Short mmCIF file of C-alpha atoms and ligand atoms in Angstrom, two decimals:
data_model
loop_
_atom_site.label_atom_id
_atom_site.label_comp_id
_atom_site.label_asym_id
_atom_site.label_seq_id
_atom_site.Cartn_x
_atom_site.Cartn_y
_atom_site.Cartn_z
CA UNK A 487 -14.99 10.32 25.95
CA UNK A 488 -15.43 10.98 22.28
CA UNK A 489 -12.49 11.62 19.99
CA UNK A 490 -11.85 14.96 18.29
CA UNK A 491 -10.13 15.13 14.91
CA UNK A 492 -7.81 17.75 13.51
CA UNK A 493 -7.54 17.63 9.73
CA UNK A 494 -5.90 19.65 6.98
CA UNK A 495 -8.49 20.84 4.45
CA UNK A 496 -6.22 21.76 1.55
CA UNK A 497 -3.10 20.15 0.04
CA UNK A 498 -1.25 19.78 3.35
CA UNK A 499 1.05 22.09 5.30
CA UNK A 500 -1.88 24.07 6.69
CA UNK A 501 -0.22 24.32 10.11
CA UNK A 502 -1.54 21.14 11.72
CA UNK A 503 1.56 20.60 13.84
CA UNK A 504 1.36 24.06 15.36
CA UNK A 505 -2.31 23.72 16.27
CA UNK A 506 -2.05 20.19 17.65
CA UNK A 507 0.69 21.49 19.93
CA UNK A 508 -1.52 24.42 20.96
CA UNK A 509 -4.49 22.15 21.67
CA UNK A 510 -2.55 19.39 23.42
CA UNK A 511 -2.99 20.84 26.89
CA UNK A 512 -6.71 20.00 26.57
CA UNK A 513 -6.09 16.31 25.79
CA UNK A 514 -4.75 13.15 27.43
CA UNK A 515 -3.79 11.43 24.19
CA UNK A 516 -2.64 12.70 20.78
CA UNK A 517 -2.87 10.04 18.07
CA UNK A 518 -1.56 10.11 14.50
CA UNK A 519 -3.78 7.97 12.27
CA UNK A 520 -2.30 7.92 8.76
CA UNK A 521 0.59 8.98 6.56
CA UNK A 522 4.18 8.68 7.59
CA UNK A 523 7.42 10.59 7.13
CA UNK A 524 6.00 12.32 4.06
CA UNK A 525 4.52 14.67 6.68
CA UNK A 526 6.46 17.55 8.17
CA UNK A 527 4.67 19.17 11.09
CA UNK A 528 6.31 22.32 12.38
CA UNK A 529 6.08 23.50 16.00
CA UNK A 530 7.56 26.70 17.34
CA UNK A 531 7.83 27.81 20.95
CA UNK A 532 10.42 29.37 23.26
CA UNK A 533 12.43 30.39 20.22
CA UNK A 534 12.86 26.83 18.97
CA UNK A 535 11.46 25.33 15.83
CA UNK A 536 10.90 21.64 15.51
CA UNK A 537 9.73 19.57 12.55
CA UNK A 538 8.00 16.27 13.39
CA UNK A 539 7.53 13.57 10.76
CA UNK A 540 5.85 10.52 12.28
CA UNK A 541 5.80 11.37 15.96
CA UNK A 542 2.56 13.08 17.05
CA UNK A 543 2.75 16.82 17.69
CA UNK A 544 1.82 16.47 21.37
CA UNK A 545 5.23 15.05 22.23
CA UNK A 546 6.53 18.20 23.91
CA UNK A 547 3.83 18.01 26.58
CA UNK A 548 5.22 15.71 29.25
CA UNK A 549 1.97 14.38 30.67
CA UNK A 550 0.36 13.50 27.38
CA UNK A 551 0.45 10.12 25.65
CA UNK A 552 1.43 10.21 21.98
CA UNK A 553 0.22 7.29 19.92
CA UNK A 554 1.29 6.28 16.43
CA UNK A 555 -1.80 4.51 15.14
CA UNK A 556 -2.28 1.43 12.96
CA UNK A 557 -2.97 3.56 9.88
CA UNK A 558 0.49 5.11 9.94
CA UNK A 559 3.49 3.84 7.97
CA UNK A 560 6.77 4.01 9.87
CA UNK A 561 10.28 4.26 8.51
CA UNK A 562 12.47 3.11 11.43
CA UNK A 563 15.44 5.08 10.07
CA UNK A 564 13.52 8.37 9.97
CA UNK A 565 11.77 7.60 13.24
CA UNK A 566 15.00 7.05 15.14
CA UNK A 567 16.47 10.27 13.72
CA UNK A 568 13.37 12.06 14.94
CA UNK A 569 13.87 10.60 18.40
CA UNK A 570 17.48 11.76 18.39
CA UNK A 571 16.27 15.25 17.56
CA UNK A 572 14.12 15.14 20.69
CA UNK A 573 16.93 14.01 22.99
CA UNK A 574 18.06 17.55 23.78
CA UNK A 575 14.61 18.33 25.22
CA UNK A 576 14.77 15.65 27.89
CA UNK A 577 11.50 13.99 26.90
CA UNK A 578 10.63 10.62 28.35
CA UNK A 579 9.43 9.08 25.12
CA UNK A 580 9.97 5.53 26.33
CA UNK A 581 7.06 6.26 28.64
CA UNK A 582 4.72 8.49 26.67
CA UNK A 583 5.22 7.44 23.07
CA UNK A 584 3.31 4.32 22.01
CA UNK A 585 3.31 2.54 18.66
CA UNK A 586 0.55 0.38 17.24
CA UNK A 587 1.60 -3.18 16.40
CA UNK A 588 -0.56 -2.91 13.31
CA UNK A 589 1.30 0.06 11.80
CA UNK A 590 3.22 -0.91 8.67
CA UNK A 591 6.98 -0.62 8.23
CA UNK A 592 8.63 1.26 5.37
CA UNK A 593 11.58 -0.81 4.12
CA UNK A 594 14.62 0.67 2.36
CA UNK A 595 13.38 -0.99 -0.84
CA UNK A 596 10.02 0.80 -0.52
CA UNK A 597 11.92 4.07 -0.76
CA UNK A 598 13.81 2.79 -3.81
CA UNK A 599 10.55 1.64 -5.40
CA UNK A 600 9.08 5.09 -4.83
CA UNK A 601 12.05 6.63 -6.65
CA UNK A 602 11.86 4.07 -9.47
CA UNK A 603 8.13 4.59 -9.93
CA UNK A 604 8.53 8.35 -10.07
CA UNK A 605 11.47 8.15 -12.49
CA UNK A 606 9.45 5.82 -14.75
CA UNK A 607 6.54 8.26 -14.81
CA UNK A 608 8.78 11.04 -16.13
CA UNK A 609 6.81 14.24 -16.58
CA UNK A 610 3.69 12.60 -15.18
CA UNK A 611 5.36 12.03 -11.81
CA UNK A 612 3.29 12.58 -8.66
CA UNK A 613 5.98 14.71 -7.07
CA UNK A 614 6.13 12.22 -4.20
CA UNK A 615 8.27 13.03 -1.19
CA UNK A 616 10.19 9.81 -2.07
CA UNK A 617 9.78 8.46 1.46
CA UNK A 618 8.36 5.14 0.27
CA UNK A 619 4.80 5.95 1.24
CA UNK A 620 3.02 4.70 -1.91
CA UNK A 621 4.88 1.36 -2.15
CA UNK A 622 4.36 0.66 1.58
CA UNK A 623 0.61 1.25 1.39
CA UNK A 624 0.55 -0.87 -1.79
CA UNK A 625 2.12 -3.74 0.14
CA UNK A 626 -0.39 -3.15 2.94
CA UNK A 627 -3.44 -3.43 0.69
CA UNK A 628 -1.69 -6.15 -1.34
CA UNK A 629 -1.37 -8.06 1.95
CA UNK A 630 2.39 -8.35 1.74
CA UNK A 631 3.43 -5.76 4.30
CA UNK A 632 5.59 -6.07 7.40
CA UNK A 633 4.04 -4.61 10.52
CA UNK A 634 5.46 -3.35 13.78
CA UNK A 635 4.12 -6.47 15.52
CA UNK A 636 6.16 -8.64 13.14
CA UNK A 637 9.35 -7.15 14.53
CA UNK A 638 8.61 -9.02 17.77
CA UNK A 639 8.51 -12.40 15.96
CA UNK A 640 11.63 -14.52 15.63
CA UNK A 641 11.19 -15.12 11.89
CA UNK A 642 10.53 -11.60 10.72
CA UNK A 643 13.90 -11.25 9.02
CA UNK A 644 12.98 -14.12 6.67
CA UNK A 645 9.83 -12.30 5.80
CA UNK A 646 11.86 -9.15 5.30
CA UNK A 647 14.32 -10.90 2.98
CA UNK A 648 11.58 -12.40 0.80
CA UNK A 649 9.88 -9.03 0.42
CA UNK A 650 13.11 -7.12 -0.23
CA UNK A 651 14.10 -9.68 -2.89
CA UNK A 652 10.76 -9.22 -4.58
CA UNK A 653 11.20 -5.44 -4.44
CA UNK A 654 14.62 -5.70 -6.08
CA UNK A 655 13.05 -7.53 -9.00
CA UNK A 656 10.37 -4.86 -9.23
CA UNK A 657 12.96 -2.09 -9.22
CA UNK A 658 14.77 -3.81 -12.11
CA UNK A 659 11.44 -4.15 -13.93
CA UNK A 660 11.00 -0.37 -13.93
CA UNK A 661 14.10 -0.16 -16.11
CA UNK A 662 15.25 3.20 -14.76
CA UNK A 663 18.63 4.16 -13.45
CA UNK A 664 18.41 3.91 -9.66
CA UNK A 665 21.77 3.53 -7.95
CA UNK A 666 21.80 1.92 -4.53
CA UNK A 667 23.81 -0.10 -2.08
CA UNK A 668 21.24 -2.27 -0.35
CA UNK A 669 23.71 -3.69 2.13
CA UNK A 670 24.49 -0.22 3.42
CA UNK A 671 20.82 0.72 3.56
CA UNK A 672 20.04 -2.49 5.42
CA UNK A 673 22.72 -1.93 7.99
CA UNK A 674 21.16 1.41 8.85
CA UNK A 675 17.66 -0.10 8.74
CA UNK A 676 18.35 -3.04 11.08
CA UNK A 677 20.16 -0.77 13.52
CA UNK A 678 17.13 1.56 13.54
CA UNK A 679 14.76 -1.40 14.04
CA UNK A 680 16.74 -2.41 17.13
CA UNK A 681 16.33 1.12 18.51
CA UNK A 682 12.65 1.23 17.60
CA UNK A 683 12.12 -2.00 19.56
CA UNK A 684 13.13 -0.20 22.74
CA UNK A 685 9.83 1.70 22.53
CA UNK A 686 6.45 0.41 23.63
CA UNK A 687 4.50 -1.52 20.96
CA UNK A 688 0.83 -1.89 21.84
CA UNK A 689 -2.50 -3.26 20.64
CA UNK A 690 -3.61 0.26 19.97
CA UNK A 691 -7.28 -0.23 19.18
CA UNK A 692 -7.76 -1.94 22.56
CA UNK A 693 -5.78 0.85 24.21
CA UNK A 694 -7.93 3.54 22.59
CA UNK A 695 -11.12 1.70 23.50
CA UNK A 696 -10.05 1.43 27.13
CA UNK A 697 -8.93 5.07 27.25
CA UNK A 698 -12.32 6.16 25.96
CA UNK A 699 -14.07 4.05 28.58
CA UNK A 700 -11.99 5.74 31.27
CA UNK A 701 -13.04 9.18 30.03
CA UNK A 702 -9.68 10.16 28.57
CA UNK A 703 -9.67 12.92 26.00
CA UNK A 704 -8.19 12.06 22.62
CA UNK A 705 -7.22 14.24 19.67
CA UNK A 706 -6.52 12.49 16.37
CA UNK A 707 -3.87 14.31 14.33
CA UNK A 708 -4.18 14.12 10.58
CA UNK A 709 -1.34 14.37 8.12
CA UNK A 710 -1.44 15.79 4.58
CA UNK A 711 -4.76 17.37 3.61
CA UNK A 712 -8.18 16.46 2.21
CA UNK A 713 -7.22 17.23 -1.38
CA UNK A 714 -4.41 14.68 -1.09
CA UNK A 715 -6.82 11.94 0.09
CA UNK A 716 -6.50 8.82 -2.07
CA UNK A 717 -10.29 8.70 -2.59
CA UNK A 718 -11.38 12.33 -2.43
CA UNK A 719 -8.28 14.21 -3.50
CA UNK A 720 -6.98 15.22 -6.90
CA UNK A 721 -6.20 11.63 -7.94
CA UNK A 722 -3.65 10.44 -9.06
CA UNK A 723 -1.80 13.43 -7.62
CA UNK A 724 -2.52 12.42 -4.05
CA UNK A 725 -0.92 10.47 -1.25
CA UNK A 726 -1.80 6.81 -0.63
CA UNK A 727 -3.95 7.08 2.50
CA UNK A 728 -7.31 8.47 3.58
CA UNK A 729 -6.45 11.85 5.03
CA UNK A 730 -10.10 12.70 5.66
CA UNK A 731 -12.21 12.05 8.77
CA UNK A 732 -12.96 8.43 7.90
CA UNK A 733 -9.22 7.75 7.95
CA UNK A 734 -9.17 8.48 11.66
CA UNK A 735 -11.68 5.66 12.24
CA UNK A 736 -9.74 3.08 10.22
CA UNK A 737 -6.36 4.44 11.30
CA UNK A 738 -7.07 4.18 15.02
CA UNK A 739 -9.99 1.82 15.45
CA UNK A 740 -12.30 4.59 16.60
CA UNK A 741 -15.96 3.93 15.70
CA UNK A 742 -17.65 6.75 13.73
CA UNK A 743 -20.21 7.35 16.47
CA UNK A 744 -17.37 8.12 18.89
CA UNK A 745 -16.11 11.10 16.87
CA UNK A 746 -17.13 14.47 18.28
CA UNK A 747 -15.51 17.64 17.02
CA UNK A 748 -13.84 17.80 13.64
CA UNK A 749 -11.41 20.71 13.52
CA UNK A 750 -10.72 21.73 9.94
CA UNK A 751 -7.59 23.72 9.42
CA UNK A 752 -6.82 25.87 6.37
CA UNK A 753 -4.46 28.62 5.25
CA UNK A 754 -5.93 32.03 4.43
CA UNK A 755 -4.65 31.35 0.89
CA UNK A 756 -3.69 28.07 -0.80
CA UNK A 757 -0.45 26.18 -1.31
CA UNK A 758 0.51 22.92 -2.90
CA UNK A 759 3.81 21.07 -3.18
CA UNK A 760 4.36 18.41 -5.83
CA UNK A 761 2.44 17.91 -9.08
CA UNK A 762 -1.28 18.09 -9.82
CA UNK A 763 -4.04 20.54 -10.60
CA UNK A 764 -4.43 23.74 -8.58
CA UNK A 765 -7.12 26.02 -10.07
CA UNK A 766 -6.26 29.20 -8.14
CA UNK A 767 -2.49 28.91 -8.54
CA UNK A 768 -0.72 32.20 -9.21
CA UNK A 769 2.20 32.43 -11.61
CA UNK A 770 2.83 36.12 -11.08
CA UNK A 771 4.46 38.35 -8.49
CA UNK A 772 1.43 38.11 -6.20
CA UNK A 773 2.10 34.38 -5.88
CA UNK A 774 5.80 35.05 -5.38
CA UNK A 775 4.99 37.55 -2.66
CA UNK A 776 2.84 35.01 -0.81
CA UNK A 777 5.59 32.40 -1.09
CA UNK A 778 8.20 34.83 0.20
CA UNK A 779 6.24 36.28 3.12
CA UNK A 780 4.75 32.89 3.98
CA UNK A 781 8.15 31.21 3.72
CA UNK A 782 6.52 28.56 1.59
CA UNK A 783 9.14 25.85 1.33
CA UNK A 784 8.36 22.20 2.12
CA UNK A 785 9.26 21.18 5.67
CA UNK A 786 10.36 17.73 4.42
CA UNK A 787 11.83 18.20 0.97
CA UNK A 788 12.61 21.94 0.99
CA UNK A 789 10.81 22.24 -2.35
CA UNK A 790 9.14 25.61 -3.02
CA UNK A 791 5.38 25.42 -2.46
CA UNK A 792 3.10 26.63 -5.24
CA UNK A 793 0.87 29.48 -4.01
CA UNK A 794 -2.52 30.88 -4.95
CA UNK A 795 -5.71 32.47 -3.68
CA UNK A 796 -8.09 30.76 -1.32
CA UNK A 797 -10.36 28.33 -3.16
CA UNK A 798 -13.75 28.17 -1.47
CA UNK A 799 -15.12 25.62 -3.92
CA UNK A 800 -12.43 23.18 -2.83
CA UNK A 801 -12.64 24.22 0.81
CA UNK A 802 -16.43 23.69 0.94
CA UNK A 803 -15.90 20.24 -0.51
CA UNK A 804 -13.38 19.44 2.21
CA UNK A 805 -15.73 20.75 4.90
CA UNK A 806 -18.48 18.46 3.57
CA UNK A 807 -16.39 15.33 3.18
CA UNK A 808 -15.03 15.67 6.71
CA UNK A 809 -18.10 16.98 8.52
CA UNK A 810 -16.07 19.88 9.91
CA UNK A 811 -17.59 21.40 13.05
CA UNK A 812 -15.03 24.17 13.67
CA UNK A 813 -12.61 25.94 11.39
CA UNK A 814 -9.14 27.30 12.11
CA UNK A 815 -7.57 29.83 9.79
CA UNK A 816 -3.80 29.93 9.54
CA UNK A 817 -1.30 32.44 8.19
CA UNK A 818 -3.67 35.40 8.00
CA UNK A 819 -0.59 37.52 8.75
CA UNK A 820 0.91 36.58 5.38
CA UNK A 821 -1.87 38.45 3.56
CA UNK A 822 -1.14 41.80 5.27
CA UNK A 823 -0.24 44.45 2.72
CA UNK A 824 -2.21 43.06 -0.23
CA UNK A 825 -4.52 45.86 -1.43
CA UNK A 826 -7.17 43.49 -2.72
CA UNK A 827 -7.65 39.84 -1.91
CA UNK A 828 -9.32 37.38 -4.23
CA UNK A 829 -11.34 34.40 -3.15
CA UNK A 830 -12.51 31.76 -5.62
CA UNK A 831 -16.25 31.29 -5.08
CA UNK A 832 -17.17 29.35 -8.23
CA UNK A 833 -15.65 27.63 -11.28
CA UNK A 834 -16.42 28.14 -14.93
CA UNK A 835 -16.81 24.59 -16.16
CA UNK A 836 -18.05 23.40 -19.57
CA UNK A 837 -19.68 26.75 -20.29
CA UNK A 838 -21.53 26.97 -16.97
CA UNK A 839 -20.75 28.42 -13.56
CA UNK A 840 -20.62 25.72 -10.90
CA UNK A 841 -20.07 25.72 -7.16
CA UNK A 842 -19.01 22.16 -6.55
CA UNK A 843 -15.70 20.45 -7.18
CA UNK A 844 -16.05 18.55 -10.48
CA UNK A 845 -14.20 15.38 -11.53
CA UNK A 846 -11.75 17.35 -13.71
CA UNK A 847 -10.20 20.42 -12.18
CA UNK A 848 -7.19 20.81 -14.49
CA UNK A 849 -6.71 24.34 -15.84
CA UNK A 850 -8.09 23.32 -19.25
CA UNK A 851 -11.36 22.30 -17.58
CA UNK A 852 -12.01 24.86 -14.88
CA UNK A 853 -11.46 28.57 -14.58
CA UNK A 854 -11.83 30.13 -11.14
CA UNK A 855 -14.42 32.85 -10.63
CA UNK A 856 -13.21 35.32 -8.03
CA UNK A 857 -14.89 37.57 -5.50
CA UNK A 858 -12.66 40.49 -4.54
CA UNK A 859 -12.43 41.75 -1.00
CA UNK A 860 -10.51 44.63 0.52
CA UNK A 861 -7.15 43.79 2.07
CA UNK A 862 -5.56 45.22 5.21
CA UNK A 863 -2.20 46.79 5.94
CA UNK A 864 -1.66 46.20 9.63
CA UNK A 865 0.90 43.65 10.78
CA UNK A 866 -1.09 40.97 12.61
CA UNK A 867 1.86 39.06 14.05
CA UNK A 868 2.00 40.93 17.35
CA UNK A 869 -1.74 40.92 17.99
CA UNK A 870 -2.95 38.91 20.94
CA UNK A 871 -6.71 39.52 20.96
CA UNK A 872 -9.39 39.36 18.30
CA UNK A 873 -10.51 42.93 19.04
CA UNK A 874 -7.15 44.22 17.76
CA UNK A 875 -7.76 42.94 14.25
CA UNK A 876 -8.35 45.48 11.47
CA UNK A 877 -11.90 45.71 10.16
CA UNK A 878 -10.93 44.32 6.75
CA UNK A 879 -9.45 41.22 8.37
CA UNK A 880 -12.65 40.66 10.36
CA UNK A 881 -14.65 41.17 7.17
CA UNK A 882 -12.51 38.55 5.39
CA UNK A 883 -13.10 36.02 8.18
CA UNK A 884 -16.84 36.82 8.32
CA UNK A 885 -17.11 36.41 4.55
CA UNK A 886 -15.50 32.95 4.74
CA UNK A 887 -17.73 31.90 7.64
CA UNK A 888 -20.81 32.95 5.73
CA UNK A 889 -19.71 31.02 2.65
CA UNK A 890 -18.63 27.91 4.54
CA UNK A 891 -21.40 27.96 7.14
CA UNK A 892 -18.98 26.81 9.85
CA UNK A 893 -17.52 29.10 12.54
CA UNK A 894 -13.85 30.03 12.39
CA UNK A 895 -12.99 29.59 16.05
CA UNK A 896 -9.29 30.17 15.91
CA UNK A 897 -6.94 32.27 13.82
CA UNK A 898 -3.19 32.00 13.67
CA UNK A 899 -1.03 35.05 12.99
CA UNK A 900 2.47 33.61 13.12
CA UNK A 901 4.36 30.35 13.56
CA UNK A 902 4.79 30.57 17.33
CA UNK A 903 2.48 28.82 19.79
CA UNK A 904 1.62 32.22 21.26
CA UNK A 905 0.55 33.72 17.93
CA UNK A 906 -2.80 31.97 18.16
CA UNK A 907 -6.06 33.77 18.83
CA UNK A 908 -9.40 32.28 19.76
CA UNK A 909 -12.55 33.93 18.46
P1 LIG B 2406 1.66 21.06 8.75
O1 LIG B 2406 2.28 20.06 7.85
O2 LIG B 2406 0.20 21.21 8.51
O3 LIG B 2406 1.96 20.83 10.20
O4 LIG B 2406 2.31 22.47 8.36
P2 LIG B 2406 3.88 22.74 8.08
O5 LIG B 2406 4.60 22.74 9.37
O6 LIG B 2406 4.39 21.84 7.01
O7 LIG B 2406 3.82 24.17 7.42
C1 LIG B 2406 3.29 25.26 8.07
C2 LIG B 2406 4.37 26.35 8.12
O8 LIG B 2406 3.78 27.58 8.45
C3 LIG B 2406 5.40 26.08 9.20
O9 LIG B 2406 6.63 26.62 8.79
C4 LIG B 2406 4.84 26.86 10.40
O10 LIG B 2406 5.86 27.26 11.29
C5 LIG B 2406 4.25 28.06 9.70
N1 LIG B 2406 3.07 28.66 10.33
C6 LIG B 2406 2.07 28.04 11.00
N2 LIG B 2406 1.10 28.92 11.32
C7 LIG B 2406 1.50 30.11 10.86
C8 LIG B 2406 0.93 31.42 10.85
O11 LIG B 2406 -0.18 31.65 11.34
N3 LIG B 2406 1.64 32.41 10.24
C9 LIG B 2406 2.85 32.20 9.68
N4 LIG B 2406 3.46 33.23 9.12
N5 LIG B 2406 3.43 30.99 9.66
C10 LIG B 2406 2.75 29.95 10.23
P1 LIG B 2407 1.89 17.40 5.89
O1 LIG B 2407 1.35 16.39 6.86
C1 LIG B 2407 2.16 18.64 1.71
C2 LIG B 2407 2.32 15.47 -1.31
C3 LIG B 2407 3.62 15.31 -2.08
C4 LIG B 2407 3.09 14.75 -3.38
C5 LIG B 2407 1.94 13.85 -2.92
C6 LIG B 2407 2.30 12.39 -2.78
O2 LIG B 2407 3.17 18.00 6.27
O3 LIG B 2407 0.83 18.38 5.52
P2 LIG B 2407 3.76 10.97 -1.08
O4 LIG B 2407 5.16 11.15 -0.60
O5 LIG B 2407 2.74 10.98 -0.01
O6 LIG B 2407 3.61 9.79 -1.99
O7 LIG B 2407 3.49 12.26 -2.00
O8 LIG B 2407 1.53 14.35 -1.68
N1 LIG B 2407 2.48 15.43 0.17
C7 LIG B 2407 2.38 16.50 0.96
N2 LIG B 2407 2.24 17.81 0.66
N3 LIG B 2407 2.20 18.25 3.00
C8 LIG B 2407 2.33 16.95 3.31
O9 LIG B 2407 2.24 16.50 4.59
C9 LIG B 2407 2.48 16.02 2.27
N4 LIG B 2407 2.64 14.67 2.24
C10 LIG B 2407 2.63 14.33 0.94
O10 LIG B 2407 4.27 16.53 -2.25
O11 LIG B 2407 2.53 15.78 -4.16
MG1 LIG B 2408 3.89 19.90 6.51
#
């Protein structure tokens, strides 16, 4: 069977975790293909809320295999804590959670390097989650990394020591004040590695290939969002992996001609956490209202998320880069009670009006051009069928479909699994 992809189309936190969980009953395998514990994917059902970091969001479905693909970077310390968080739910993760031998390992010194790099950048900092993501991917492409498969080799600790020593020199080179006790960090790290080794490590690309041959259904779960993609995002204010559709091919070993549906997920407005340009950002009480109603605080760092209107210029770009076949709109409920909604449909750029995302989207280069649409008052959170939606909400969705030329097949009206409506 072909593989379907689920990808965030904005700057992350679109609600990927919730939707993967909702869709999991249709799949045999859920596979994460990039990113690492910089992600925070929230699931809510039966009155519980759970935030997953590296573990795929299908984990609560007992008969589904959850695979951490080769494109992911794993911090054993965070991973083991995540597993401990799952213990109370009686999940058999030794059976249904698989880890690619080719996934790279985040070392304690990668985290320290992340902090040192950010401190050295000062005001120009990326606003990284400080989970060591950038330095780990740098070691991957620099061909210095330690992979999950290495943990099965007898000499891996030598390799570890050589790399950690090098990292310590690099940290000193940054000449910033980073306090750490490496011995303590290592004790925690090696303990976590021992626990990680109790899980199943596999040759994941062979596993995926075989599963496809057997007709198994696979959903690839993206982390972050298209505008954080290292190639296509708002560089340098991005993460260090390919968050877009192509990343699922390299992050799992799935050939491009085996990808079927590409589910693109977006919020009915826009948020961003960390630094970087954000043309439709609001600095007024409208933005504050969105943040408050939408409870826009980072699932990983707790940082407040910046909020603004929906940006169709950026969204169209994400739809194109990913080849999105179906859209899913999240958090429509948050916009209830706004008299008028604005949607950015073009940018003013160098004296002209443009409809594509240019190289420079900083506020000094682009000014959003808005189309205003009528808002709605009704509370959407209790609605269970599309025919209950107010006319203005349907008009908003229809307007977006017309602009994006892709159907919005699903809308979400609250954080719970059940607050999900197919159209
Ligand atoms: P992810 O990183 O894409 O999985 O998204 P996050 O979990 O970081 O952030 C999405 C947040 O919005 C979480 O707190 C979800 O519980 C919440 N959420 C998801 N869908 C909806 C929705 O339709 N309405 C509301 N109000 N909250 C939602
Ligand atoms: P999910 O999967 C939102 C942002 C950080 C920072 C930049 C680089 O939950 O949507 P990194 O730690 O990757 O070096 O940080 O990317 N960022 C995210 N923002 N959601 C995420 O993941 C993010 N992962 C990274 O805030 O601006
Ligand atoms: Mg998140």
